[in-house]
PDB file of C-alpha atoms in Angstrom:
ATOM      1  CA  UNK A   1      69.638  28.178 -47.234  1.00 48.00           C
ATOM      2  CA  UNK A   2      72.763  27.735 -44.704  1.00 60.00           C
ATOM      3  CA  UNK A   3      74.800  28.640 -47.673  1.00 67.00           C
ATOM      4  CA  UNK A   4      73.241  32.006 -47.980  1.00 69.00           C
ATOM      5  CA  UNK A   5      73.548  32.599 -44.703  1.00 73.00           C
ATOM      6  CA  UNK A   6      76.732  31.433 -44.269  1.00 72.00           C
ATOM      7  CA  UNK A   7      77.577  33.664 -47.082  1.00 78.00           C
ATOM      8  CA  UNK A   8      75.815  36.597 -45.862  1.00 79.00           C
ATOM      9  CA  UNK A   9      77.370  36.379 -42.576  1.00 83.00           C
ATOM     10  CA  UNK A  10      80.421  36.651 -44.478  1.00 84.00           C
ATOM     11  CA  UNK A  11      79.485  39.636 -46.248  1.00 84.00           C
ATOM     12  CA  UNK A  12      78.737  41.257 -43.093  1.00 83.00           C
ATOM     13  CA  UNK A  13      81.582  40.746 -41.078  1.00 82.00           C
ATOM     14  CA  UNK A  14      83.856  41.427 -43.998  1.00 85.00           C
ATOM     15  CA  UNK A  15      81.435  44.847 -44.000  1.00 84.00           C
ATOM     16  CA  UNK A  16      82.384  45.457 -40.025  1.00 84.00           C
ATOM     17  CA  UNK A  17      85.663  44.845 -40.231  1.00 86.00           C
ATOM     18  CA  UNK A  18      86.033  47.055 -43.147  1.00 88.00           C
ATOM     19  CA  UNK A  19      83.979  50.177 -41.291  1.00 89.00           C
ATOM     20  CA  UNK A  20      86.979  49.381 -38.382  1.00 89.00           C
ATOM     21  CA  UNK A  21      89.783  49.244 -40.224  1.00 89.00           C
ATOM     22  CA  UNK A  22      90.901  52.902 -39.521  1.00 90.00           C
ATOM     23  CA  UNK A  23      90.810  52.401 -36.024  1.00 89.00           C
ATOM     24  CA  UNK A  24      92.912  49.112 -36.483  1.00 89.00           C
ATOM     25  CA  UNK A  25      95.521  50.662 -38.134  1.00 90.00           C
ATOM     26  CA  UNK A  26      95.598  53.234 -36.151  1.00 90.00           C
ATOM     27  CA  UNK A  27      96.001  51.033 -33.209  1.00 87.00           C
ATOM     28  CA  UNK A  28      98.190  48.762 -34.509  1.00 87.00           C
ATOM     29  CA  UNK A  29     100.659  51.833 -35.744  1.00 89.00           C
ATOM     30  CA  UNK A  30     100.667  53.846 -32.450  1.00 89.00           C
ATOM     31  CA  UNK A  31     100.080  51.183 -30.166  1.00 86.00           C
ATOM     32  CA  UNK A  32     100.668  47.283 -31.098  1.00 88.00           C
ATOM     33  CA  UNK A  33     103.741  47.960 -33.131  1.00 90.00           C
ATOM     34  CA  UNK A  34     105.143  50.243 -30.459  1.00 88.00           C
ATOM     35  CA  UNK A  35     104.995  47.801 -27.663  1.00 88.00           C
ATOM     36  CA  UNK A  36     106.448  44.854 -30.491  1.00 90.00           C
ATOM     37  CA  UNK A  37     109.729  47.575 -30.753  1.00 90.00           C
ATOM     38  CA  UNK A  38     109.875  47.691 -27.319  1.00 89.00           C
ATOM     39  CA  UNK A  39     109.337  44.081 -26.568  1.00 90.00           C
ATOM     40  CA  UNK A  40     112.320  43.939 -29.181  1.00 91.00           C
ATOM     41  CA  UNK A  41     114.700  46.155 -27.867  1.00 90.00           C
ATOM     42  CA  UNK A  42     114.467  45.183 -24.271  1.00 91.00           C
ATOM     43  CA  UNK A  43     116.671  41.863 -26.072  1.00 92.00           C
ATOM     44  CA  UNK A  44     118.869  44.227 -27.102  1.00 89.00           C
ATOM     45  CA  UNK A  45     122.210  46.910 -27.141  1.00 89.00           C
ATOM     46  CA  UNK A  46     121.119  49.341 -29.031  1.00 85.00           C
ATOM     47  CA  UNK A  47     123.350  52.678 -29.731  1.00 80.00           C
ATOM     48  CA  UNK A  48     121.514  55.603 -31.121  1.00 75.00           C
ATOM     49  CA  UNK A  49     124.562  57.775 -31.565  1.00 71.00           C
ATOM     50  CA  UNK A  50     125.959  57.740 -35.122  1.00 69.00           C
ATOM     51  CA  UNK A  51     124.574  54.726 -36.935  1.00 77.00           C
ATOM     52  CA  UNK A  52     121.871  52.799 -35.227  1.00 78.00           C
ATOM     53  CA  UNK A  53     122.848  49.422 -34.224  1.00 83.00           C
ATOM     54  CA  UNK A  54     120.702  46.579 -32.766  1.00 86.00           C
ATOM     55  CA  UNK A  55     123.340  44.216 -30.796  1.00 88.00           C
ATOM     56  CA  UNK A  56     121.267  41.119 -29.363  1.00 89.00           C
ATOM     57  CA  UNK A  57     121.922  40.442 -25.738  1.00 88.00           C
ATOM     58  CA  UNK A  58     119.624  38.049 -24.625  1.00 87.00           C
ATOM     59  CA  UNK A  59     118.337  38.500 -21.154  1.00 89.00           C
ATOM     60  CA  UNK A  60     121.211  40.246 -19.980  1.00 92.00           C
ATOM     61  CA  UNK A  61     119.072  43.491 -19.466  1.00 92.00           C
ATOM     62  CA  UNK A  62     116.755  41.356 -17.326  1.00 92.00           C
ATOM     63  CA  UNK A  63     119.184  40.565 -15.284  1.00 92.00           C
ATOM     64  CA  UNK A  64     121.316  43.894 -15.112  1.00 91.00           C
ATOM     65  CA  UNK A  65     117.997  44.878 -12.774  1.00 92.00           C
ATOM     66  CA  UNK A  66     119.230  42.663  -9.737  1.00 89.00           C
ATOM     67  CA  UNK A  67     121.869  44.871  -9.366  1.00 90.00           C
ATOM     68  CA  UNK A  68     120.347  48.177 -10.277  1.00 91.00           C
ATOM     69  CA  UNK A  69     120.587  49.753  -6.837  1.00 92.00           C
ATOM     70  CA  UNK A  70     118.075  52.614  -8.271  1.00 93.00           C
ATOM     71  CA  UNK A  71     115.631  50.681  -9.471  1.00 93.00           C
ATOM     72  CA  UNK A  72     114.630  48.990  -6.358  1.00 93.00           C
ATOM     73  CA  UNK A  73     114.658  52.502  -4.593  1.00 94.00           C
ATOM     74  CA  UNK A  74     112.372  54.103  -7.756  1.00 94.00           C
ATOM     75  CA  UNK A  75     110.114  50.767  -7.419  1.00 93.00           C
ATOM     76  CA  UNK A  76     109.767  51.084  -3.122  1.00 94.00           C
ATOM     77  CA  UNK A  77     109.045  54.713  -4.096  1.00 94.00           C
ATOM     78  CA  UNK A  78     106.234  53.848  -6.458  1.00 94.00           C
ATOM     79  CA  UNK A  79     104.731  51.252  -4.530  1.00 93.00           C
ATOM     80  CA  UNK A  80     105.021  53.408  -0.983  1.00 93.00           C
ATOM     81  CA  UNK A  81     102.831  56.305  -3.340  1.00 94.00           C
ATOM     82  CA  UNK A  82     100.402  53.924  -4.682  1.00 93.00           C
ATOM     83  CA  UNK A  83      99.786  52.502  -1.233  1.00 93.00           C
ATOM     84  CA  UNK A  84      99.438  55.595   0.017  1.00 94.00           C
ATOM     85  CA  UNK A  85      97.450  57.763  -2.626  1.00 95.00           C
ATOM     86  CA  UNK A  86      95.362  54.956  -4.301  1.00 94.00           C
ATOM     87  CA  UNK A  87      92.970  54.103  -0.842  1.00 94.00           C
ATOM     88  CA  UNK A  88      93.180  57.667  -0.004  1.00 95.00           C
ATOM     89  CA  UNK A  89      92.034  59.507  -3.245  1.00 94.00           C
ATOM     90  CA  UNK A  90      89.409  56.826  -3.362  1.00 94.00           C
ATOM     91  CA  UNK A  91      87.855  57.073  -0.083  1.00 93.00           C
ATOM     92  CA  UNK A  92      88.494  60.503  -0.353  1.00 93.00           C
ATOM     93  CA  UNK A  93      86.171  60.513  -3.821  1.00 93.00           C
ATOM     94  CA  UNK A  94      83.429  58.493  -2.561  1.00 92.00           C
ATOM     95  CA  UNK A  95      82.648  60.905   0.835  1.00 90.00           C
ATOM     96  CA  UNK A  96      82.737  64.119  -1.515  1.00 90.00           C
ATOM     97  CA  UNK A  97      80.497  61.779  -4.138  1.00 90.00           C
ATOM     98  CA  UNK A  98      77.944  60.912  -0.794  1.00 87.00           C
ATOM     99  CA  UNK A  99      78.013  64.532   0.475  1.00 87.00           C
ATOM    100  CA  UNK A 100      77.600  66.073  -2.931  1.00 86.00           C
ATOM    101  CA  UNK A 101      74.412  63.727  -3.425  1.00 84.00           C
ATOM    102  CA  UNK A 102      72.561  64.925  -0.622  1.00 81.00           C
ATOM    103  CA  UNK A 103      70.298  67.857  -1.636  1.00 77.00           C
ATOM    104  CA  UNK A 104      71.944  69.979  -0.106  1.00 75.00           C
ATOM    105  CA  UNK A 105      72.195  74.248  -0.669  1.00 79.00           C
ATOM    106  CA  UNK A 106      74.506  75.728  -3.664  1.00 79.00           C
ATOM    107  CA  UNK A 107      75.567  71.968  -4.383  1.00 77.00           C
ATOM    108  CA  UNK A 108      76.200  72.643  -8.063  1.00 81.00           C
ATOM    109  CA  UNK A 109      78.304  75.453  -7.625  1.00 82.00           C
ATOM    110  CA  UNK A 110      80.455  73.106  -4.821  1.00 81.00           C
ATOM    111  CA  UNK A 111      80.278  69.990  -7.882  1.00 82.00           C
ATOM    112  CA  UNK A 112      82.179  72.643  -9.932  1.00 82.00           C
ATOM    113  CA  UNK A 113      84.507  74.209  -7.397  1.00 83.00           C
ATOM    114  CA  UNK A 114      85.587  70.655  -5.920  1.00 83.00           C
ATOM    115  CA  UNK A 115      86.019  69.807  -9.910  1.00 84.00           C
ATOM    116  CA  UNK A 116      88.397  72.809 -10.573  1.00 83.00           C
ATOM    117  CA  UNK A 117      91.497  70.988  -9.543  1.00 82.00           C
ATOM    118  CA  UNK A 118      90.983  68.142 -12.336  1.00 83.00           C
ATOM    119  CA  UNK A 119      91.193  70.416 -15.193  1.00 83.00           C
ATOM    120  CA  UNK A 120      93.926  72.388 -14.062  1.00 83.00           C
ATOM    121  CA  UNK A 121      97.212  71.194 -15.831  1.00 84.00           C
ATOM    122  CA  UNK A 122      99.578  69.325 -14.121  1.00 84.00           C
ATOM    123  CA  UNK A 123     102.506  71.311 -14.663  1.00 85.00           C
ATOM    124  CA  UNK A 124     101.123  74.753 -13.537  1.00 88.00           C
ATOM    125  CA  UNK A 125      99.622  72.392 -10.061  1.00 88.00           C
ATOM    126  CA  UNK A 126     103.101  71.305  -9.644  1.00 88.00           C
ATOM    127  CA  UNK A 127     104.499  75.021  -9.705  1.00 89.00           C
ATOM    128  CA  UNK A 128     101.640  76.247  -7.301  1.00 90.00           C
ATOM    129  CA  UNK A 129     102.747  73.554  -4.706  1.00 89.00           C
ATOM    130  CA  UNK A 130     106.030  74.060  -5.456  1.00 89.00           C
ATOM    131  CA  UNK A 131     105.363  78.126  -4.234  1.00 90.00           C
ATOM    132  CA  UNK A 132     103.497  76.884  -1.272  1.00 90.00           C
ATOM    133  CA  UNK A 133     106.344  74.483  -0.211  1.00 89.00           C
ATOM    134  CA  UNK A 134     108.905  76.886  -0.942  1.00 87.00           C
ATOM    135  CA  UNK A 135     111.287  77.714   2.301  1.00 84.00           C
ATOM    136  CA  UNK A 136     109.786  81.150   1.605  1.00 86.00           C
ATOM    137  CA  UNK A 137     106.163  79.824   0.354  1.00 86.00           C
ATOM    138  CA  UNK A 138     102.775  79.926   1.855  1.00 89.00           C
ATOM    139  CA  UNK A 139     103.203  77.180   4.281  1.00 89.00           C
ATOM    140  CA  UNK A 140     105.954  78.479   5.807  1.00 89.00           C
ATOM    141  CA  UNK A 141     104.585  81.546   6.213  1.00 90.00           C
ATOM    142  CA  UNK A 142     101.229  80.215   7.911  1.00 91.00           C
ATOM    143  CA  UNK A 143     103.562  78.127  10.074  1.00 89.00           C
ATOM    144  CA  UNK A 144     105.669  81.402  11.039  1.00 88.00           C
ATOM    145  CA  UNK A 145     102.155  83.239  11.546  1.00 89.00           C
ATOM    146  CA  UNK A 146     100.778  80.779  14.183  1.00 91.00           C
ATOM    147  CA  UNK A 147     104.601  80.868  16.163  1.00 87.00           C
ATOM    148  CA  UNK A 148     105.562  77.061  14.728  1.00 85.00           C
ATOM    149  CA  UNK A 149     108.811  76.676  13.139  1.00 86.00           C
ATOM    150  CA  UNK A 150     109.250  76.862   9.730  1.00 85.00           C
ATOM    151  CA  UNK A 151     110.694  73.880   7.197  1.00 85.00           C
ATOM    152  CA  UNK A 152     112.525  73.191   4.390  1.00 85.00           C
ATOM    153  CA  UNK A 153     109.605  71.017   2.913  1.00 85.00           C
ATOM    154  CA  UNK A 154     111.306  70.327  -0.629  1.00 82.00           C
ATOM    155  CA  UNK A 155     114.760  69.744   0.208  1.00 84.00           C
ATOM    156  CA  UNK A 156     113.787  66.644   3.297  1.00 85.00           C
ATOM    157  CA  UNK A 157     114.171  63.413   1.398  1.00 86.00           C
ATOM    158  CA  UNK A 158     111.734  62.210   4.281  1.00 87.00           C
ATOM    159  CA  UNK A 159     109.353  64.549   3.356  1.00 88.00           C
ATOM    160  CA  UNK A 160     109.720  65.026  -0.825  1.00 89.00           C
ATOM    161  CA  UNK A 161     107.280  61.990  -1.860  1.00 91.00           C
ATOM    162  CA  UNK A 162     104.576  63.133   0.631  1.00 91.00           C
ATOM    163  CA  UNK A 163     104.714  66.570  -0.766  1.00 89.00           C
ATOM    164  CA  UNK A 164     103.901  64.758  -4.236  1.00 91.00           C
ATOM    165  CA  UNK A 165     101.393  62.674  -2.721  1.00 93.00           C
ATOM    166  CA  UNK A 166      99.242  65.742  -0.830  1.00 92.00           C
ATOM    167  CA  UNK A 167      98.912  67.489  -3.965  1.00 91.00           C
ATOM    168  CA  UNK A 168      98.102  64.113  -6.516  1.00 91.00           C
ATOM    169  CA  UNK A 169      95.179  63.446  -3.587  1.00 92.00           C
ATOM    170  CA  UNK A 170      93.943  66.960  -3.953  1.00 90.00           C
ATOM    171  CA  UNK A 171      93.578  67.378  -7.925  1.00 88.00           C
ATOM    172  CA  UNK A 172      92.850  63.352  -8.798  1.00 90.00           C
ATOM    173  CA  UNK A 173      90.074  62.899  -6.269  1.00 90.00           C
ATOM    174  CA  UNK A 174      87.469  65.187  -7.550  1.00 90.00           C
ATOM    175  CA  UNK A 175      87.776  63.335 -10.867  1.00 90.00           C
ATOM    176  CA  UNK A 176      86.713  60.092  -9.286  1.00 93.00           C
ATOM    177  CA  UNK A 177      84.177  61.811  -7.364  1.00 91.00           C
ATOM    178  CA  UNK A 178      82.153  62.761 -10.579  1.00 91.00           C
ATOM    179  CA  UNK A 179      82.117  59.191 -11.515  1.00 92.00           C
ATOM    180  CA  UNK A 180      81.106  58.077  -8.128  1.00 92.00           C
ATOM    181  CA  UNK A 181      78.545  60.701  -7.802  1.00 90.00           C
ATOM    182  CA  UNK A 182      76.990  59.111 -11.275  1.00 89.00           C
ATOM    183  CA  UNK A 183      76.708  55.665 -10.008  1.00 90.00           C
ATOM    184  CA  UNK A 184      75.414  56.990  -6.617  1.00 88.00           C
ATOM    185  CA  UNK A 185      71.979  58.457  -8.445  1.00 86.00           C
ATOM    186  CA  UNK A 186      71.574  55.126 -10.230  1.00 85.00           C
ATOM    187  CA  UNK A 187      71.095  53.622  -7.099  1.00 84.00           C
ATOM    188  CA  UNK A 188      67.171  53.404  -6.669  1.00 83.00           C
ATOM    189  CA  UNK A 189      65.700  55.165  -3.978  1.00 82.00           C
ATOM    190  CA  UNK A 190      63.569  52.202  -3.329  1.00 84.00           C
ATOM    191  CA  UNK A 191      66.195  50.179  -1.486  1.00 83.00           C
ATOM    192  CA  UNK A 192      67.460  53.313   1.159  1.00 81.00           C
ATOM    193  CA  UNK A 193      63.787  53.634   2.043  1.00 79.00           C
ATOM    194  CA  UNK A 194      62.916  50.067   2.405  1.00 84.00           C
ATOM    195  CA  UNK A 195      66.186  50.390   4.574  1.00 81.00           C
ATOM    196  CA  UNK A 196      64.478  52.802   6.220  1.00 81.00           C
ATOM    197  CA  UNK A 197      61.528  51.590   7.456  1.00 81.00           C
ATOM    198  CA  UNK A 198      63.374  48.081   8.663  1.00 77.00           C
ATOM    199  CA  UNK A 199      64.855  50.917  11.007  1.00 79.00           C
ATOM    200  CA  UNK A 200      68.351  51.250   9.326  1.00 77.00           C
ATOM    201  CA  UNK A 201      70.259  54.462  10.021  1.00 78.00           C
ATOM    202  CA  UNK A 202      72.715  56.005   7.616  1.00 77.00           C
ATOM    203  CA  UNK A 203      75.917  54.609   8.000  1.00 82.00           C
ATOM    204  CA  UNK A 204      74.153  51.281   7.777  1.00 84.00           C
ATOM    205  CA  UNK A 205      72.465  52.025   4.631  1.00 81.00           C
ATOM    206  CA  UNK A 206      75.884  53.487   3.599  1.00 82.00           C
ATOM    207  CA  UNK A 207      77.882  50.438   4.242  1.00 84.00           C
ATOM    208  CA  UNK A 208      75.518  47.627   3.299  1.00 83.00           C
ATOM    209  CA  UNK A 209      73.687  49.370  -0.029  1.00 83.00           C
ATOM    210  CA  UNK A 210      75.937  52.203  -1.159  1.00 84.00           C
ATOM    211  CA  UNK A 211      78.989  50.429  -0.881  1.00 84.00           C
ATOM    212  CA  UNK A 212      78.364  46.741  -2.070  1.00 85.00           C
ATOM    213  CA  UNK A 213      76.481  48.773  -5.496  1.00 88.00           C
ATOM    214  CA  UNK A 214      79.326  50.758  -6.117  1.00 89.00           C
ATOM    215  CA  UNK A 215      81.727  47.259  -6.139  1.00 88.00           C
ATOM    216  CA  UNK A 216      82.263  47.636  -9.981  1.00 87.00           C
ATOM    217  CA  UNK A 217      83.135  51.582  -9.855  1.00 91.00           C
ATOM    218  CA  UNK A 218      84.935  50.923  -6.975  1.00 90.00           C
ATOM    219  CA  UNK A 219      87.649  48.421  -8.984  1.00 88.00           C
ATOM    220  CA  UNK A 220      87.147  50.954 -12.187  1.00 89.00           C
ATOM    221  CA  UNK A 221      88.491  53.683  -9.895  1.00 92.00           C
ATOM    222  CA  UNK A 222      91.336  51.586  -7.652  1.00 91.00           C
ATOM    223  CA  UNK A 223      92.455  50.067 -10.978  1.00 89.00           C
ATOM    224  CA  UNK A 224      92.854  53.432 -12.944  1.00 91.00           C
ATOM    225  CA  UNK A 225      94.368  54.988  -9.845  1.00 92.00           C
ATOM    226  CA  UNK A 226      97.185  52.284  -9.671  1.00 91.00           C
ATOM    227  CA  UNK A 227      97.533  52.232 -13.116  1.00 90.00           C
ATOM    228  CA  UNK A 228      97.960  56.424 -12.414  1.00 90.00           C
ATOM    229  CA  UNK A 229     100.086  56.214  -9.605  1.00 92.00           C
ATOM    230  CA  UNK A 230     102.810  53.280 -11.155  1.00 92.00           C
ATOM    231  CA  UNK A 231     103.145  56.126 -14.281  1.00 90.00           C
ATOM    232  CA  UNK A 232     103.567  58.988 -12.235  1.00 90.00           C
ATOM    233  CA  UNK A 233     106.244  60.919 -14.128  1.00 91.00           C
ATOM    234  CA  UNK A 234     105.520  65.158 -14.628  1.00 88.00           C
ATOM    235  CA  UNK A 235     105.059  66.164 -11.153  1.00 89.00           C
ATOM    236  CA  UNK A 236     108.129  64.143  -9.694  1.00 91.00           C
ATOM    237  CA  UNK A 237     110.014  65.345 -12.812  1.00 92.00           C
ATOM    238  CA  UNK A 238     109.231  68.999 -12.338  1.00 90.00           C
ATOM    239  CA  UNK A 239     109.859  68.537  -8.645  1.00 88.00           C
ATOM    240  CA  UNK A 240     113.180  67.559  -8.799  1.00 87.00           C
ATOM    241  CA  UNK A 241     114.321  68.965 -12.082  1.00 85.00           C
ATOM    242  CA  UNK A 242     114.602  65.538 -13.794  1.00 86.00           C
ATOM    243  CA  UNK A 243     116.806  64.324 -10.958  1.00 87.00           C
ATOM    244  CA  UNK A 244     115.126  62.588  -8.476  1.00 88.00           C
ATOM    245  CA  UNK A 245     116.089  64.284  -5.730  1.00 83.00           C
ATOM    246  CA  UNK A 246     116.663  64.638  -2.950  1.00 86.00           C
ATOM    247  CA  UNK A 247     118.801  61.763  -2.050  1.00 89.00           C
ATOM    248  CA  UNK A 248     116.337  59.856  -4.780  1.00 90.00           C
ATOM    249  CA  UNK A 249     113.454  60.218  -2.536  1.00 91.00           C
ATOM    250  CA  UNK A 250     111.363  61.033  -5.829  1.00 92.00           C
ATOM    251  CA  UNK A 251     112.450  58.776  -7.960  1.00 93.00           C
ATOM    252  CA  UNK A 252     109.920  56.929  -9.146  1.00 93.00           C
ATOM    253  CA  UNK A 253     109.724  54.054 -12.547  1.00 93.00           C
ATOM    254  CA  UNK A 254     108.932  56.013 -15.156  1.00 94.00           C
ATOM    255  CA  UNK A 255     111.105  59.063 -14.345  1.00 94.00           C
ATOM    256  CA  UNK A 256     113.777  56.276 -13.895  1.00 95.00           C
ATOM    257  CA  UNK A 257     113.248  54.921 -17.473  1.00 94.00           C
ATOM    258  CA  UNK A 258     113.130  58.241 -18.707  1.00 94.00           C
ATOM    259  CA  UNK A 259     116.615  58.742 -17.393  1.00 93.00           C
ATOM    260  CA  UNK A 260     118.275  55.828 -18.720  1.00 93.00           C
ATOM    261  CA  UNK A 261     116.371  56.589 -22.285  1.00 90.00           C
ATOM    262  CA  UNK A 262     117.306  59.432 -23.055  1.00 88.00           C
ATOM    263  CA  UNK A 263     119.890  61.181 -20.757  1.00 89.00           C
ATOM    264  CA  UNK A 264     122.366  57.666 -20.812  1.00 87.00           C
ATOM    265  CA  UNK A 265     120.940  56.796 -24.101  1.00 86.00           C
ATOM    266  CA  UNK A 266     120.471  53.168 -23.049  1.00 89.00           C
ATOM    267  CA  UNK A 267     117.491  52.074 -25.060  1.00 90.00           C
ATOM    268  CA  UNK A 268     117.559  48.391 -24.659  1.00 91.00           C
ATOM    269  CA  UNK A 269     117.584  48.716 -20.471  1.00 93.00           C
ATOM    270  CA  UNK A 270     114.826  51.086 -20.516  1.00 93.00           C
ATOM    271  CA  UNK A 271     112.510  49.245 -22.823  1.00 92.00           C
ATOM    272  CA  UNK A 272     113.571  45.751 -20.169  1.00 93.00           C
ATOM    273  CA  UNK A 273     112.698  48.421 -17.204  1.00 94.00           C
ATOM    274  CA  UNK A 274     109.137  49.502 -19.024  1.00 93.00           C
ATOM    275  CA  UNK A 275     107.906  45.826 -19.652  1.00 91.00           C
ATOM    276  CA  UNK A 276     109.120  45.154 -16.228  1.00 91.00           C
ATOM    277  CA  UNK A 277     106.641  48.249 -14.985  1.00 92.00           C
ATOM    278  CA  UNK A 278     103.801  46.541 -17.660  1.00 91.00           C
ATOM    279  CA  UNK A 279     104.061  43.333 -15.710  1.00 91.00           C
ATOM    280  CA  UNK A 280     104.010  44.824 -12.321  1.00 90.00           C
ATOM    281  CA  UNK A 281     100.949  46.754 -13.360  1.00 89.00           C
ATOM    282  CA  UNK A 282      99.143  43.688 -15.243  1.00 89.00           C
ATOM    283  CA  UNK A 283      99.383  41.608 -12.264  1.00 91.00           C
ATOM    284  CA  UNK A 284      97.979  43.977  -9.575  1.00 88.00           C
ATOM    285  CA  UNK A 285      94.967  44.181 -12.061  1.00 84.00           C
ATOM    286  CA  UNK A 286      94.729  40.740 -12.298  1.00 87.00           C
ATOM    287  CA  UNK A 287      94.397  40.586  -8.259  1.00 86.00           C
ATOM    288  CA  UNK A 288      92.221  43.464  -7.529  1.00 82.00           C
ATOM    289  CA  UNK A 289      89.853  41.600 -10.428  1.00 80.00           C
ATOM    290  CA  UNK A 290      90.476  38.604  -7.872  1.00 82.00           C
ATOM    291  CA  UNK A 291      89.265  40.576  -4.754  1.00 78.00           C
ATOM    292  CA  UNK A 292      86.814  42.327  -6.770  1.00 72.00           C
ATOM    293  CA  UNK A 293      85.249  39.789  -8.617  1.00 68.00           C
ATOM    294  CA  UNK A 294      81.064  39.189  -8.450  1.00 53.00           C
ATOM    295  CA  UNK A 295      79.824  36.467  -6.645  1.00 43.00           C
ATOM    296  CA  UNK A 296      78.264  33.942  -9.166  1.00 43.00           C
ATOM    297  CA  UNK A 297      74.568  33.199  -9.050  1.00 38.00           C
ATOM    298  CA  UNK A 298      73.404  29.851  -9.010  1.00 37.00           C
TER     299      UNK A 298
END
């Protein structure tokens, strides 16, 4: 009997892993393989100009980074918009999520219009910001309106990275707010009127049943916003025309690897520079799951 089972058991996971073998190899050729070459090259010279050559190097693109003036500004960059947009787009997610939940008039067509901004392509939000921060653009010309002095809002290195940061709070919010305003109606009503009659107001019943339910969504959406934020590439590209600027205010890692990829052609840094960014980002995860985590039950 245990040997027809055992052999049965064999038969069906050979079965399962036969019905997921497409999505293996797909995996493994556009994702596991691609991080192995990376991994690889990272170790290595490599010249792409003429005939290929791998040149081992050992660590020394590791530590070419001590050095890299750049790379610590494109890393205090990253982290400064993270900080920044991460809590903000978050909070900013859950209070349109509350307010949308309330049955309130025309709330539908608001879910769709505050929704808008998320399906809108990066590129083409990038160029309407760009027009509004323009030294002849909108907000100059409300500024000029009201008798306040105009600015040169894309050419301030003090000012560049906020620019970026407005309009990434703007269109990634209402994305987090649709999943936040699906884990809000799985809350039961039960527990907000039991709240109720124990003579609980709303911002109590906010902060000690809406919040502590939403934990898990709330580490779903802080992790895929950092994980957002530390790849933030098209609208700082676009912004600065590949460059940066100004002064490197919007340089951030990815555009930075981009750079030395394929405009210096210096493969092996690059891949060093994109595990360095895959550590960076594995370890934040691996706190917020700290800070996060459940409390056990006994």
């Amino acid at each position: 009997m245990s040997k027809r089972s055992g052999k049965l058991r064999l038969r069906e996971g050979a079965a399962g892993y036969a019905f997921m073998s497409p999505a293996i190899v797909v995996l493994g050729c556009f994702l596991l393989l691609p991080i192995l070459y990376a991994v690889f090259l990272s170790f290595h010279k490599v010249n792409l100009l003429g005939e290929v050559s791998y040149k081992f190097s050992g660590t020394a693109n590791f530590e070419r980074m001590a050095d890299d003036t750049r790379l610590w500004i494109a890393l205090r960059n990253t982290c400064k918009y993270a900080l920044i947009v991460v809590p903000s787009q978050t909070l900013l997610a859950l209070v349109l999520a509350s307010i949308l939940n309330m049955k309130l008039k025309f709330r539908n067509f608001f879910r769709v219009a505050y929704y808008l901004p998320t399906v809108t392509s990066s590129a083409v939000l990038v160029l309407i910001f760009m027009w509004i921060y323009n030294s002849n653009g909108l907000l100059n010309y409300l500024l000029d309106l009201v008798g306040l002095p105009t600015y040169n809002w894309l050419g301030d290195p003090n000012v560049a990275l906020t620019g970026i940061m407005v309009m990434n709070i703007w269109s990634t919010a209402p994305l987090f707010m649709v999943i936040y305003l699906a884990a809000l109606q799985d809350i039961p009503e039960s527990q907000y009127e039991a709240a109720e009659i124990d003579g609980a107001g709303a911002w109590k019943k906010f902060w000690r049943i809406t919040v502590p339910q939403l934990k898990p969504v709330t580490f779903y959406v802080v992790v895929m916003g950092i994980i957002g934020t530390f790849q933030l590439f098209d609208q700082s590209y676009i912004f600065s025309a590949g460059s940066g600027g100004p002064n490197n205010a919007t340089l951030t890692m990815v555009l930075l690897i981009y750079q030395y990829a394929f405009k210096n052609l210096d493969m092996g840094y690059a891949s060093a520079l994109a595990f360095l960014l895959a550590v960076v980002i594995m370890l934040i995860t691996v706190v917020q799951r700290l800070l996060f985590r459940e409390e056990k039950l006994n």
